[in-house]
Amino acid sequence: MNPNATPPWLRVHRRRFDAPAACLFLDRDGVVCVERGYIADPDDVALERGAVDLMVAARAEGYALACVTNQGGIGKGVVSWRAYQAVQDRITGLLTMHYGLSFDAVALCPAHPDGIGDLRGDHDWRKPRPGMIAAAAAALNLDLTRSLIIGDSARDLEAGRAAGLPRGALTL
């Protein structure tokens, strides 16, 4: 795997901001949705109410919303790309239907040190590296000095610090 290649693992769901925008970056599993290991079934998705409340408040303050998620289950062959997308669609559907929310961008890194094939090894996008945050920032015109990250592990906060985010918090 070429660790410097730009993978097609970023989905941008809005037009680029005209002026640099602050962003709330959120990890997916254990933050936006209840941690259940490698989720491969959309019926296993349950949103974390605290994260949803934070997203609603951030959006009201004009923050962009971006999901940045390691998805090593894909790299290990435990979760298919189709299953990942079905789960992501379920999360998006629940956020939109019940709360009127949507992510401005979703970035994922399927690479894993124990992965198979081209997804074996480390990658600049795999947290604690800042690649996903940097890619979303470049695509959307985000002001990282006014942004923050919410995660459920130290590697989420490390990725935020490496990207230049001044703040971050861990979920309990």
XYZ file of C-alpha atoms in Angstrom:
172
model
C 0.000 0.000 0.000
C 1.278 3.441 -0.867
C 0.803 5.420 2.356
C 0.943 8.703 0.442
C -1.757 7.854 -2.103
C -5.011 9.765 -1.750
C -7.702 7.118 -1.370
C -11.320 7.605 -2.410
C -12.454 7.318 1.178
C -13.887 10.805 1.552
C -17.505 11.593 0.738
C -18.385 15.275 0.728
C -22.081 16.012 1.022
C -22.154 19.768 0.617
C -20.643 22.585 -1.379
C -17.329 23.967 -0.116
C -17.763 26.765 2.444
C -17.072 30.236 1.031
C -15.318 31.320 4.234
C -13.355 28.957 6.494
C -15.795 27.204 8.824
C -15.356 25.658 12.245
C -16.098 21.944 12.350
C -17.180 19.364 14.871
C -15.345 16.169 13.926
C -16.862 13.002 15.370
C -15.703 9.415 15.474
C -18.467 7.031 14.389
C -18.542 3.853 16.498
C -18.765 4.606 20.195
C -19.514 8.297 19.583
C -22.226 8.858 16.945
C -23.576 5.340 17.371
C -23.412 2.797 20.160
C -20.200 0.757 20.128
C -20.943 -2.781 18.969
C -17.637 -3.911 17.520
C -17.505 -4.189 13.761
C -21.049 -3.238 12.763
C -22.079 -4.993 9.560
C -25.865 -5.018 9.972
C -27.830 -1.750 9.718
C -30.326 -3.119 12.248
C -27.537 -2.991 14.857
C -27.260 0.802 14.586
C -28.382 2.845 17.586
C -27.512 6.514 17.833
C -25.858 7.932 20.949
C -28.258 10.607 22.183
C -25.498 12.736 23.730
C -23.663 12.928 20.414
C -26.872 13.810 18.595
C -27.582 16.604 21.090
C -24.046 17.927 20.605
C -24.427 17.791 16.818
C -27.720 19.726 17.009
C -26.108 22.394 19.213
C -22.996 22.622 17.005
C -25.068 22.961 13.835
C -27.134 25.733 15.498
C -23.857 27.581 16.154
C -22.845 27.259 12.500
C -20.385 24.381 12.786
C -19.781 21.963 9.955
C -20.193 18.293 10.906
C -17.729 15.632 9.780
C -17.462 11.966 10.650
C -13.905 10.581 10.719
C -13.768 6.849 11.339
C -11.250 4.034 11.285
C -12.988 1.028 9.752
C -10.422 -1.727 10.187
C -13.151 -4.352 9.853
C -13.148 -3.651 6.126
C -9.381 -4.078 5.946
C -9.551 -7.330 7.878
C -12.331 -8.659 5.645
C -14.812 -8.827 8.539
C -17.087 -6.102 7.099
C -17.746 -5.755 3.372
C -17.806 -2.403 1.610
C -21.511 -3.012 0.928
C -22.219 -3.670 4.618
C -20.229 -0.574 5.641
C -22.283 1.555 3.237
C -25.573 0.057 4.452
C -24.635 0.874 8.053
C -23.526 4.379 7.101
C -26.780 4.903 5.173
C -28.738 3.809 8.257
C -26.862 6.286 10.466
C -27.453 9.063 7.939
C -31.119 8.147 7.612
C -31.709 8.192 11.366
C -29.914 11.517 11.783
C -31.862 13.111 8.959
C -35.288 11.639 9.705
C -35.322 12.214 13.460
C -33.081 15.259 13.922
C -32.781 17.016 10.567
C -29.010 16.476 10.654
C -26.530 15.387 8.041
C -22.771 15.153 7.837
C -21.032 17.618 5.567
C -18.334 14.995 5.029
C -17.623 11.402 5.993
C -14.052 10.125 5.884
C -13.038 6.568 6.640
C -9.859 4.572 6.700
C -10.288 0.843 6.075
C -6.551 0.102 6.296
C -5.412 -1.930 9.289
C -2.039 -3.384 10.344
C -3.702 -6.837 10.319
C -5.608 -6.157 7.114
C -5.527 -8.220 3.937
C -4.334 -7.333 0.458
C -4.011 -3.635 -0.313
C -5.601 -2.763 3.018
C -2.846 -4.350 5.101
C -0.576 -1.935 6.888
C -0.762 1.561 8.170
C -1.970 4.611 6.305
C -1.770 8.387 6.687
C -5.537 8.433 7.141
C -5.639 5.892 9.986
C -6.058 7.612 13.327
C -4.007 8.637 15.268
C -2.676 10.186 12.066
C -4.466 13.338 10.867
C -5.125 12.389 7.225
C -8.918 12.145 7.394
C -9.230 15.465 9.194
C -6.849 17.186 6.786
C -8.676 15.805 3.736
C -12.081 16.938 5.018
C -10.655 20.359 5.886
C -9.202 20.796 2.398
C -12.403 19.646 0.692
C -14.753 21.847 2.729
C -12.577 24.892 3.571
C -12.557 24.211 7.314
C -10.780 26.326 9.907
C -9.028 23.735 12.042
C -7.995 26.357 14.634
C -11.699 26.779 15.540
C -12.621 23.096 15.272
C -12.774 20.212 17.730
C -12.991 16.432 17.786
C -15.084 14.065 19.874
C -13.837 10.507 20.144
C -13.935 7.433 22.297
C -10.204 6.689 22.351
C -6.928 8.505 22.798
C -6.100 7.962 19.117
C -9.047 10.197 18.157
C -7.655 13.049 20.259
C -4.125 12.387 18.966
C -5.391 12.705 15.392
C -7.044 15.992 16.299
C -3.878 17.352 17.888
C -1.797 16.223 14.910
C -4.213 18.064 12.590
C -3.950 21.263 14.634
C -7.282 21.129 16.453
C -7.067 23.092 19.704
C -9.739 21.046 21.498
C -11.130 17.581 21.808
C -13.017 15.402 24.243
C -13.553 11.740 24.961
C -16.965 10.212 25.501
C -17.585 8.325 28.702
